[in-house]
Amino acid sequence: MSITPEHPAALDRRTVLRRAAAVGMLATPAIGLLSACATSGGDEENEQVAGGTKSATNPLGVKDDAPIEVVIFNGGYGEKYATDVHEPLYKKAFPKAEIKHQSTQAISTILQPRFASGKPPEFVNNSGEKLMDFGALVADGQLQDLTELWDAPSVDDPAKKVRDTVVPGTIEAGSFNGKPYVLYYVSTVFGIWYSGKLFKDNGWAPAKTWDEFITLLTAIKAKGITPYGYAGANAAYYQWNVILTQAAKIGGVEVLKNIDNLEDGAWKQDAVKQAATAWAEVGSKFIDKSFEGLKHTDVQLRQNQYKVGLYPSGDWLEGEQKKDTPSGFEYQLMPVPSLTASDKLPATALRATAGEGYFVSAKSANPKGGLEYMRQMLSKAGAKGFTEVVKAPTVVTAGSEGFAFPPGVASSQAALKAAGQDVFNLYFDGWYKELDTEARTATNELMFGRINADAYLERIQKRADAIKKDSSVAKFKR
């Protein structure tokens, strides 16, 4: 992936705030933030600490007693991996440094005012429903270039660069026009999840074709179980991911590339229409309409109670539901089934990527400290510690050696292996938050029966066209 803002200089902090407010990311009224920025006398920014002396153990030249602030999204992976693994590793390397830790489920609510005032924290896990717009942050110069990190010696082997310790594609996934700004740390596989016990008890098998899928949904419904569900209140993107995965299988990966690149008519491609039509049928026949008002954890809990058969998500699901999952439930992943015999990609194809984004604030007081925090994360100890805490693999190739994953992650890793080269990804949601928001709203309208596939595609295409024409929005390509 190689992307660059078309007009980065044209995007100042107020533009970023306006865009953020436009997509509803701010809990505080936008006018209040804008006023606060205006009355602060301009862009007051942190005074950055001087660098320390570079050495074999301090290749980035971190000032050893400079504090750093770490903000973690407390979602599916929790915060324990930061407090119990990564922060102690940093503290061990720099005992004099104070680490301020904060966790939240509303990243933009907490941090947007900090960025507006020029006082951002050093290190941020930007994730969840209220994540900040990565594209806007890059365009505003808020994210630290990670090139120095990737070229630094690894913690474990000074002869090996950090970039040589991660799986191929990791750096590109977080790059904007060839320059790396985001660390996507977790190896993530997306699919449709079910209980191995429920399926075994009822003699059901995961579907590979659409006919098998409809037959399976019908059988689940006959048992008095909601066959399929997602949460409309805050997780509609789980479902647009399924629809676009289906579209990629029908028409090939170019379908998603056209959407990411804002090509004319990309959302109206025939493959997207076929996928939307098929899933609208699932919505009309097999979803509980009350789910539109539920949050993701509500629907996930119902699946743990054997009240929902199939649920779309990524492989963070098993860890997220650990406390609510009954013994023997046995999470399993099923790739989105093929729609037709002429699909360009096989039934085993799936979306997988380096996921869960982290960045260093370029305008924080101690960006070198933020980079070093990432270097510690990318060590064997950092990666293994993360995997042991959250039961999910990282992008560090040596980080999962010898680890026995729980059933769900083991099944997603098996599915990833079975997919071979037929693995794809998409990026528009990270580049254009407003388009993601529109897709979420339209997906609820489609799946809960208020619009048909044509209206669904028309609505999202209209927003994509508006973004393409808006010169204040940075454009990206791959």
Short mmCIF file of C-alpha atoms in Angstrom, two decimals:
data_model
loop_
_atom_site.label_atom_id
_atom_site.label_comp_id
_atom_site.label_asym_id
_atom_site.label_seq_id
_atom_site.Cartn_x
_atom_site.Cartn_y
_atom_site.Cartn_z
CA MET A 1 0.00 0.00 0.00
CA SER A 2 1.35 3.42 -0.89
CA ILE A 3 -0.62 6.52 -0.09
CA THR A 4 -0.15 10.24 0.36
CA PRO A 5 -2.39 13.16 1.17
CA GLU A 6 -3.05 15.20 -1.96
CA HIS A 7 -2.97 18.48 -0.11
CA PRO A 8 -1.57 17.88 3.35
CA ALA A 9 -0.62 21.47 3.89
CA ALA A 10 -4.21 22.53 3.37
CA LEU A 11 -5.40 20.61 6.40
CA ASP A 12 -4.89 22.50 9.61
CA ARG A 13 -6.08 21.50 13.07
CA ARG A 14 -9.40 23.25 12.65
CA THR A 15 -10.05 21.26 9.47
CA VAL A 16 -9.36 18.06 11.35
CA LEU A 17 -11.74 19.12 14.09
CA ARG A 18 -14.41 20.03 11.58
CA ARG A 19 -14.10 16.64 9.92
CA ALA A 20 -14.15 14.90 13.28
CA ALA A 21 -17.26 16.76 14.32
CA ALA A 22 -18.92 16.01 11.01
CA VAL A 23 -18.69 12.26 11.64
CA GLY A 24 -19.88 12.54 15.21
CA MET A 25 -16.62 11.61 16.85
CA LEU A 26 -16.71 14.38 19.41
CA ALA A 27 -18.65 13.99 22.62
CA THR A 28 -18.14 17.70 23.30
CA PRO A 29 -20.08 19.92 20.89
CA ALA A 30 -17.83 20.85 18.00
CA ILE A 31 -18.44 24.57 18.39
CA GLY A 32 -17.16 24.34 21.95
CA LEU A 33 -13.92 22.76 20.86
CA LEU A 34 -13.45 25.17 18.04
CA SER A 35 -14.06 28.05 20.40
CA ALA A 36 -11.61 26.64 22.89
CA CYS A 37 -9.00 26.34 20.16
CA ALA A 38 -9.67 29.87 19.00
CA THR A 39 -9.42 31.34 22.46
CA SER A 40 -6.26 29.50 23.34
CA GLY A 41 -4.30 31.97 21.29
CA GLY A 42 -3.43 29.52 18.53
CA ASP A 43 -1.65 26.20 18.33
CA GLU A 44 0.18 26.03 21.61
CA GLU A 45 2.24 22.86 21.49
CA ASN A 46 4.37 20.79 23.79
CA GLU A 47 7.97 21.79 24.38
CA GLN A 48 9.75 18.62 23.39
CA VAL A 49 12.43 17.15 25.63
CA ALA A 50 16.00 16.96 24.38
CA GLY A 51 17.20 13.58 23.20
CA GLY A 52 19.44 11.32 25.25
CA THR A 53 22.73 9.71 24.32
CA LYS A 54 22.44 6.94 21.76
CA SER A 55 23.91 3.56 22.69
CA ALA A 56 23.54 -0.13 21.90
CA THR A 57 20.66 -0.37 24.36
CA ASN A 58 19.26 3.06 23.53
CA PRO A 59 19.55 3.28 19.72
CA LEU A 60 16.79 5.87 19.40
CA GLY A 61 18.45 8.26 21.84
CA VAL A 62 15.67 8.42 24.43
CA LYS A 63 16.20 10.78 27.38
CA ASP A 64 16.27 8.24 30.18
CA ASP A 65 14.30 10.23 32.75
CA ALA A 66 11.72 11.75 30.40
CA PRO A 67 8.14 10.71 31.24
CA ILE A 68 5.79 9.19 28.71
CA GLU A 69 2.02 8.96 28.66
CA VAL A 70 0.35 5.82 27.31
CA VAL A 71 -3.35 5.79 26.34
CA ILE A 72 -4.89 2.39 25.66
CA PHE A 73 -8.26 1.53 24.13
CA ASN A 74 -9.87 -0.74 26.70
CA GLY A 75 -11.80 -2.97 24.32
CA GLY A 76 -11.46 -6.54 23.16
CA TYR A 77 -7.82 -6.79 24.20
CA GLY A 78 -8.27 -4.93 27.48
CA GLU A 79 -5.41 -2.96 29.05
CA LYS A 80 -3.65 -5.64 31.07
CA TYR A 81 -1.14 -6.32 28.31
CA ALA A 82 0.01 -2.71 28.60
CA THR A 83 0.11 -2.45 32.40
CA ASP A 84 1.58 -5.92 32.97
CA VAL A 85 3.87 -6.41 29.97
CA HIS A 86 4.77 -3.43 27.79
CA GLU A 87 4.98 -0.71 30.41
CA PRO A 88 7.17 -2.86 32.73
CA LEU A 89 9.48 -3.56 29.78
CA TYR A 90 9.88 0.18 29.15
CA LYS A 91 10.36 0.81 32.87
CA LYS A 92 13.02 -1.90 33.01
CA ALA A 93 14.91 -0.25 30.15
CA PHE A 94 14.47 3.28 31.56
CA PRO A 95 13.97 3.00 35.35
CA LYS A 96 14.03 6.77 35.86
CA ALA A 97 11.15 7.38 33.46
CA GLU A 98 7.65 7.94 34.83
CA ILE A 99 4.89 6.22 32.85
CA LYS A 100 1.41 7.71 33.03
CA HIS A 101 -1.21 5.16 31.99
CA GLN A 102 -4.76 5.85 30.94
CA SER A 103 -7.37 3.58 29.38
CA THR A 104 -10.70 4.42 27.79
CA GLN A 105 -13.38 3.07 25.47
CA ALA A 106 -13.82 6.51 23.89
CA ILE A 107 -10.46 7.49 22.40
CA SER A 108 -11.65 10.54 20.44
CA THR A 109 -13.69 11.87 23.36
CA ILE A 110 -10.64 11.82 25.59
CA LEU A 111 -7.95 12.81 23.13
CA GLN A 112 -9.49 15.15 20.57
CA PRO A 113 -9.29 18.10 23.02
CA ARG A 114 -5.67 17.16 23.80
CA PHE A 115 -4.71 17.30 20.13
CA ALA A 116 -6.67 20.52 19.71
CA SER A 117 -4.70 22.13 22.53
CA GLY A 118 -1.34 20.88 21.25
CA LYS A 119 -0.77 18.63 24.27
CA PRO A 120 -1.19 15.06 22.98
CA PRO A 121 0.12 11.99 24.84
CA GLU A 122 3.20 10.19 23.53
CA PHE A 123 1.60 6.84 22.73
CA VAL A 124 -1.95 6.01 21.65
CA ASN A 125 -3.86 2.79 20.92
CA ASN A 126 -6.37 4.31 18.48
CA SER A 127 -9.19 1.80 18.22
CA GLY A 128 -12.85 1.14 18.91
CA GLU A 129 -16.07 2.80 17.87
CA LYS A 130 -14.77 6.27 18.78
CA LEU A 131 -11.31 6.05 17.29
CA MET A 132 -9.80 9.16 15.74
CA ASP A 133 -9.53 9.57 11.98
CA PHE A 134 -6.09 8.23 11.01
CA GLY A 135 -6.16 9.96 7.62
CA ALA A 136 -6.96 13.34 9.13
CA LEU A 137 -4.27 12.93 11.78
CA VAL A 138 -1.67 12.10 9.14
CA ALA A 139 -2.72 15.06 7.01
CA ASP A 140 -2.44 17.36 10.04
CA GLY A 141 1.10 16.18 10.82
CA GLN A 142 0.04 14.73 14.17
CA LEU A 143 1.61 11.28 13.72
CA GLN A 144 5.30 10.53 14.14
CA ASP A 145 7.07 8.99 11.14
CA LEU A 146 7.97 5.44 12.24
CA THR A 147 10.84 4.97 9.76
CA GLU A 148 13.42 5.49 12.52
CA LEU A 149 11.75 2.76 14.58
CA TRP A 150 11.61 0.24 11.75
CA ASP A 151 15.29 0.87 10.92
CA ALA A 152 16.44 0.63 14.54
CA PRO A 153 18.15 -2.54 15.89
CA SER A 154 15.70 -4.95 17.46
CA VAL A 155 15.75 -5.41 21.23
CA ASP A 156 16.64 -9.09 20.90
CA ASP A 157 19.25 -9.01 18.13
CA PRO A 158 21.24 -5.81 17.45
CA ALA A 159 22.25 -7.24 14.06
CA LYS A 160 18.64 -7.37 12.97
CA LYS A 161 16.45 -4.32 12.27
CA VAL A 162 13.01 -4.11 13.84
CA ARG A 163 11.49 -4.21 10.34
CA ASP A 164 13.00 -7.67 9.87
CA THR A 165 11.25 -9.12 12.93
CA VAL A 166 7.64 -8.70 11.75
CA VAL A 167 5.50 -10.52 9.22
CA PRO A 168 5.59 -9.18 5.64
CA GLY A 169 3.05 -6.44 4.96
CA THR A 170 3.02 -5.08 8.51
CA ILE A 171 4.79 -1.82 7.69
CA GLU A 172 2.82 -1.29 4.48
CA ALA A 173 -0.49 -1.74 6.33
CA GLY A 174 0.31 1.32 8.45
CA SER A 175 1.90 3.42 5.70
CA PHE A 176 0.43 6.50 4.07
CA ASN A 177 1.95 7.10 0.65
CA GLY A 178 4.96 5.02 1.48
CA LYS A 179 5.67 6.62 4.85
CA PRO A 180 4.87 4.53 7.97
CA TYR A 181 2.82 6.28 10.63
CA VAL A 182 0.78 3.50 12.28
CA LEU A 183 1.83 0.24 13.91
CA TYR A 184 -0.80 -2.42 13.37
CA TYR A 185 0.28 -4.91 15.99
CA VAL A 186 -2.16 -7.79 16.06
CA SER A 187 -2.49 -10.47 13.42
CA THR A 188 -6.24 -10.34 12.75
CA VAL A 189 -8.48 -12.74 10.83
CA PHE A 190 -12.13 -11.91 10.05
CA GLY A 191 -14.98 -14.35 9.55
CA ILE A 192 -18.24 -15.74 10.91
CA TRP A 193 -18.11 -17.32 14.38
CA TYR A 194 -20.05 -20.19 15.87
CA SER A 195 -19.98 -22.54 18.84
CA GLY A 196 -18.27 -25.84 18.08
CA LYS A 197 -20.38 -27.45 20.81
CA LEU A 198 -23.68 -26.13 19.40
CA PHE A 199 -22.80 -27.35 15.93
CA LYS A 200 -21.60 -30.75 17.18
CA ASP A 201 -24.70 -31.28 19.34
CA ASN A 202 -26.96 -30.56 16.37
CA GLY A 203 -24.95 -32.23 13.64
CA TRP A 204 -24.36 -28.95 11.78
CA ALA A 205 -21.33 -28.20 9.63
CA PRO A 206 -19.88 -24.83 8.53
CA ALA A 207 -21.17 -23.76 5.11
CA LYS A 208 -18.91 -23.37 2.07
CA THR A 209 -21.58 -22.43 -0.50
CA TRP A 210 -24.52 -20.03 -0.32
CA ASP A 211 -27.03 -22.87 -0.62
CA GLU A 212 -25.38 -24.62 2.31
CA PHE A 213 -25.42 -21.34 4.24
CA ILE A 214 -29.15 -20.75 3.76
CA THR A 215 -29.84 -24.39 4.67
CA LEU A 216 -27.76 -23.97 7.83
CA LEU A 217 -29.53 -20.75 8.82
CA THR A 218 -32.89 -22.45 8.28
CA ALA A 219 -31.89 -25.39 10.47
CA ILE A 220 -30.72 -23.07 13.26
CA LYS A 221 -33.98 -21.11 13.07
CA ALA A 222 -35.96 -24.34 13.35
CA LYS A 223 -34.28 -24.95 16.71
CA GLY A 224 -35.63 -21.67 18.05
CA ILE A 225 -32.21 -19.98 17.89
CA THR A 226 -31.63 -16.64 16.16
CA PRO A 227 -29.63 -17.85 13.14
CA TYR A 228 -27.47 -14.77 12.53
CA GLY A 229 -26.90 -11.48 14.28
CA TYR A 230 -24.76 -8.39 14.70
CA ALA A 231 -25.17 -5.31 16.85
CA GLY A 232 -26.60 -2.31 15.04
CA ALA A 233 -25.95 0.19 17.84
CA ASN A 234 -22.18 0.20 17.58
CA ALA A 235 -20.90 -2.65 15.39
CA ALA A 236 -22.51 -2.26 11.98
CA TYR A 237 -19.01 -2.26 10.51
CA TYR A 238 -18.76 -5.95 11.41
CA GLN A 239 -21.53 -6.47 8.85
CA TRP A 240 -20.31 -4.18 6.08
CA ASN A 241 -17.07 -6.12 6.41
CA VAL A 242 -18.99 -9.32 5.65
CA ILE A 243 -20.76 -7.75 2.66
CA LEU A 244 -17.50 -6.44 1.18
CA THR A 245 -15.72 -9.72 1.88
CA GLN A 246 -18.50 -11.40 -0.08
CA ALA A 247 -18.06 -8.86 -2.88
CA ALA A 248 -14.31 -9.53 -3.03
CA LYS A 249 -14.94 -13.26 -3.35
CA ILE A 250 -17.41 -12.66 -6.18
CA GLY A 251 -15.41 -10.12 -8.17
CA GLY A 252 -11.85 -10.40 -6.92
CA VAL A 253 -9.68 -8.08 -4.86
CA GLU A 254 -9.92 -5.27 -7.45
CA VAL A 255 -13.46 -4.67 -6.19
CA LEU A 256 -12.11 -3.54 -2.83
CA LYS A 257 -9.20 -1.66 -4.35
CA ASN A 258 -11.65 0.41 -6.42
CA ILE A 259 -13.62 1.26 -3.27
CA ASP A 260 -10.47 2.26 -1.36
CA ASN A 261 -9.30 4.44 -4.25
CA LEU A 262 -12.67 6.23 -4.55
CA GLU A 263 -13.00 5.15 -8.16
CA ASP A 264 -16.16 6.38 -9.89
CA GLY A 265 -19.04 3.97 -9.30
CA ALA A 266 -16.97 1.66 -7.09
CA TRP A 267 -19.80 0.97 -4.65
CA LYS A 268 -22.12 0.18 -7.57
CA GLN A 269 -19.94 -2.59 -8.98
CA ASP A 270 -21.99 -5.68 -9.77
CA ALA A 271 -20.12 -7.79 -7.21
CA VAL A 272 -21.06 -5.37 -4.42
CA LYS A 273 -24.68 -5.37 -5.57
CA GLN A 274 -24.80 -9.18 -5.62
CA ALA A 275 -23.33 -9.32 -2.12
CA ALA A 276 -25.68 -6.66 -0.72
CA THR A 277 -28.69 -8.39 -2.27
CA ALA A 278 -27.75 -11.75 -0.79
CA TRP A 279 -27.16 -10.37 2.71
CA ALA A 280 -30.35 -8.30 2.61
CA GLU A 281 -32.15 -11.64 2.25
CA VAL A 282 -30.36 -12.91 5.36
CA GLY A 283 -31.45 -9.76 7.17
CA SER A 284 -35.08 -10.17 6.15
CA LYS A 285 -35.34 -13.84 7.16
CA PHE A 286 -32.80 -14.68 9.83
CA ILE A 287 -31.96 -11.65 12.02
CA ASP A 288 -33.76 -10.51 15.17
CA LYS A 289 -34.77 -6.93 14.39
CA SER A 290 -34.24 -5.88 18.01
CA PHE A 291 -30.50 -6.34 17.50
CA GLU A 292 -30.33 -2.96 15.76
CA GLY A 293 -30.56 -1.31 19.17
CA LEU A 294 -28.02 -3.58 20.88
CA LYS A 295 -24.29 -3.17 21.43
CA HIS A 296 -21.79 -5.79 20.33
CA THR A 297 -21.30 -7.25 23.78
CA ASP A 298 -25.07 -7.75 24.12
CA VAL A 299 -25.26 -9.87 20.96
CA GLN A 300 -22.03 -11.68 21.81
CA LEU A 301 -23.42 -12.59 25.22
CA ARG A 302 -26.53 -14.02 23.58
CA GLN A 303 -24.31 -16.18 21.41
CA ASN A 304 -22.52 -17.40 24.54
CA GLN A 305 -25.97 -18.31 25.88
CA TYR A 306 -26.65 -20.35 22.72
CA LYS A 307 -29.35 -17.90 21.61
CA VAL A 308 -27.49 -16.77 18.44
CA GLY A 309 -26.02 -19.21 15.93
CA LEU A 310 -23.65 -17.19 13.78
CA TYR A 311 -21.90 -13.87 14.50
CA PRO A 312 -19.46 -11.85 12.32
CA SER A 313 -16.28 -10.52 13.94
CA GLY A 314 -12.51 -10.70 14.05
CA ASP A 315 -10.51 -13.14 16.12
CA TRP A 316 -10.32 -10.80 19.10
CA LEU A 317 -13.84 -12.10 19.87
CA GLU A 318 -12.75 -15.11 21.90
CA GLY A 319 -10.60 -13.01 24.25
CA GLU A 320 -13.22 -10.29 24.51
CA GLN A 321 -15.86 -12.82 25.62
CA LYS A 322 -13.60 -14.86 27.86
CA LYS A 323 -15.45 -14.11 31.10
CA ASP A 324 -18.88 -14.85 29.60
CA THR A 325 -18.04 -17.94 27.54
CA PRO A 326 -19.28 -21.18 29.13
CA SER A 327 -16.99 -24.17 29.41
CA GLY A 328 -17.01 -26.27 26.27
CA PHE A 329 -18.44 -23.50 24.04
CA GLU A 330 -15.45 -23.77 21.69
CA TYR A 331 -15.38 -20.74 19.40
CA GLN A 332 -14.83 -21.65 15.73
CA LEU A 333 -14.40 -19.48 12.61
CA MET A 334 -16.13 -20.07 9.29
CA PRO A 335 -14.99 -18.01 6.27
CA VAL A 336 -17.77 -16.12 4.49
CA PRO A 337 -19.23 -18.76 2.11
CA SER A 338 -19.05 -18.50 -1.67
CA LEU A 339 -22.10 -16.92 -3.33
CA THR A 340 -21.81 -18.51 -6.76
CA ALA A 341 -19.83 -21.23 -8.51
CA SER A 342 -18.24 -18.51 -10.66
CA ASP A 343 -16.80 -16.50 -7.77
CA LYS A 344 -13.26 -15.34 -8.58
CA LEU A 345 -11.94 -16.32 -5.14
CA PRO A 346 -12.46 -19.72 -3.47
CA ALA A 347 -14.58 -20.40 -0.39
CA THR A 348 -11.44 -20.47 1.74
CA ALA A 349 -10.50 -16.86 0.86
CA LEU A 350 -10.78 -14.39 3.72
CA ARG A 351 -9.88 -10.96 4.97
CA ALA A 352 -6.86 -10.87 7.26
CA THR A 353 -4.47 -8.11 8.17
CA ALA A 354 -2.28 -6.59 10.78
CA GLY A 355 -4.85 -4.92 12.97
CA GLU A 356 -5.27 -2.78 16.09
CA GLY A 357 -3.60 0.54 15.40
CA TYR A 358 -1.02 2.30 17.57
CA PHE A 359 0.74 5.60 16.92
CA VAL A 360 3.24 8.01 18.42
CA SER A 361 2.18 11.65 18.61
CA ALA A 362 4.65 13.79 16.67
CA LYS A 363 3.79 16.85 18.76
CA SER A 364 4.00 15.14 22.14
CA ALA A 365 6.72 16.13 24.60
CA ASN A 366 8.67 12.89 24.21
CA PRO A 367 8.10 11.26 20.80
CA LYS A 368 11.43 9.38 21.10
CA GLY A 369 9.98 7.72 24.18
CA GLY A 370 6.91 6.73 22.21
CA LEU A 371 9.06 5.15 19.52
CA GLU A 372 11.07 3.25 22.13
CA TYR A 373 7.82 2.02 23.71
CA MET A 374 6.92 0.54 20.31
CA ARG A 375 10.39 -1.05 20.04
CA GLN A 376 9.79 -2.76 23.37
CA MET A 377 6.34 -3.93 22.16
CA LEU A 378 8.02 -5.48 19.13
CA SER A 379 10.55 -7.44 21.19
CA LYS A 380 10.05 -11.18 21.74
CA ALA A 381 9.17 -10.52 25.38
CA GLY A 382 6.69 -7.82 24.41
CA ALA A 383 5.01 -9.95 21.77
CA LYS A 384 4.94 -13.15 23.81
CA GLY A 385 3.62 -11.28 26.82
CA PHE A 386 0.82 -9.77 24.72
CA THR A 387 -0.11 -13.18 23.31
CA GLU A 388 -0.11 -14.82 26.74
CA VAL A 389 -2.39 -12.11 28.15
CA VAL A 390 -4.91 -11.73 25.31
CA LYS A 391 -4.48 -15.11 23.56
CA ALA A 392 -3.98 -13.48 20.16
CA PRO A 393 -0.95 -13.50 17.85
CA THR A 394 1.02 -10.34 17.11
CA VAL A 395 2.88 -9.38 13.92
CA VAL A 396 6.20 -10.35 15.56
CA THR A 397 7.20 -13.58 13.84
CA ALA A 398 8.84 -15.07 16.95
CA GLY A 399 6.12 -13.86 19.27
CA SER A 400 3.85 -16.92 19.12
CA GLU A 401 6.47 -19.68 19.01
CA GLY A 402 5.39 -22.60 21.17
CA PHE A 403 2.14 -20.97 22.26
CA ALA A 404 -1.01 -23.14 22.34
CA PHE A 405 -3.85 -20.90 21.18
CA PRO A 406 -7.40 -21.41 22.48
CA PRO A 407 -9.90 -23.07 20.09
CA GLY A 408 -11.17 -19.90 18.38
CA VAL A 409 -7.78 -18.40 17.53
CA ALA A 410 -6.48 -21.86 16.60
CA SER A 411 -9.38 -22.15 14.12
CA SER A 412 -8.72 -18.69 12.67
CA GLN A 413 -5.05 -19.53 12.23
CA ALA A 414 -6.04 -22.79 10.50
CA ALA A 415 -8.40 -20.85 8.22
CA LEU A 416 -5.64 -18.37 7.41
CA LYS A 417 -3.33 -21.25 6.49
CA ALA A 418 -6.05 -22.82 4.33
CA ALA A 419 -6.58 -19.50 2.51
CA GLY A 420 -3.00 -19.53 1.26
CA GLN A 421 -2.50 -16.60 -1.10
CA ASP A 422 -6.22 -15.79 -1.18
CA VAL A 423 -6.01 -13.26 1.63
CA PHE A 424 -7.08 -9.66 1.15
CA ASN A 425 -7.68 -6.46 3.06
CA LEU A 426 -9.42 -3.09 2.67
CA TYR A 427 -8.50 0.37 3.88
CA PHE A 428 -11.24 2.93 3.17
CA ASP A 429 -12.50 2.97 6.76
CA GLY A 430 -9.09 4.02 8.06
CA TRP A 431 -8.65 6.62 5.33
CA TYR A 432 -12.13 8.15 5.23
CA LYS A 433 -13.90 7.95 8.57
CA GLU A 434 -16.94 9.75 7.17
CA LEU A 435 -17.35 7.02 4.54
CA ASP A 436 -17.11 4.34 7.22
CA THR A 437 -19.82 6.09 9.21
CA GLU A 438 -22.07 6.29 6.16
CA ALA A 439 -21.48 2.61 5.37
CA ARG A 440 -22.42 1.66 8.94
CA THR A 441 -25.68 3.61 8.80
CA ALA A 442 -26.57 2.29 5.36
CA THR A 443 -25.77 -1.29 6.41
CA ASN A 444 -28.26 -1.10 9.27
CA GLU A 445 -30.85 0.27 6.85
CA LEU A 446 -30.19 -2.66 4.49
CA MET A 447 -29.98 -5.46 7.01
CA PHE A 448 -32.97 -4.35 9.06
CA GLY A 449 -35.16 -4.02 5.99
CA ARG A 450 -35.66 -0.31 5.37
CA ILE A 451 -33.86 -0.08 2.00
CA ASN A 452 -32.96 -2.47 -0.81
CA ALA A 453 -29.55 -3.18 -2.31
CA ASP A 454 -29.84 -0.48 -4.98
CA ALA A 455 -30.65 2.21 -2.42
CA TYR A 456 -27.85 0.90 -0.19
CA LEU A 457 -25.26 1.27 -2.92
CA GLU A 458 -26.67 4.63 -4.04
CA ARG A 459 -26.42 6.06 -0.54
CA ILE A 460 -22.79 5.05 0.08
CA GLN A 461 -21.69 5.97 -3.45
CA LYS A 462 -23.14 9.45 -2.97
CA ARG A 463 -21.01 9.98 0.14
CA ALA A 464 -17.93 8.55 -1.59
CA ASP A 465 -18.45 10.97 -4.46
CA ALA A 466 -18.78 13.90 -2.04
CA ILE A 467 -15.55 12.96 -0.28
CA LYS A 468 -13.77 12.62 -3.62
CA LYS A 469 -14.84 16.14 -4.59
CA ASP A 470 -13.97 17.71 -1.21
CA SER A 471 -10.55 19.31 -1.61
CA SER A 472 -10.17 19.60 2.17
CA VAL A 473 -10.14 15.81 2.54
CA ALA A 474 -6.76 14.13 2.00
CA LYS A 475 -6.96 11.42 -0.67
CA PHE A 476 -5.12 8.11 -0.54
CA LYS A 477 -4.34 5.43 -3.11
CA ARG A 478 -3.14 1.87 -3.16
#
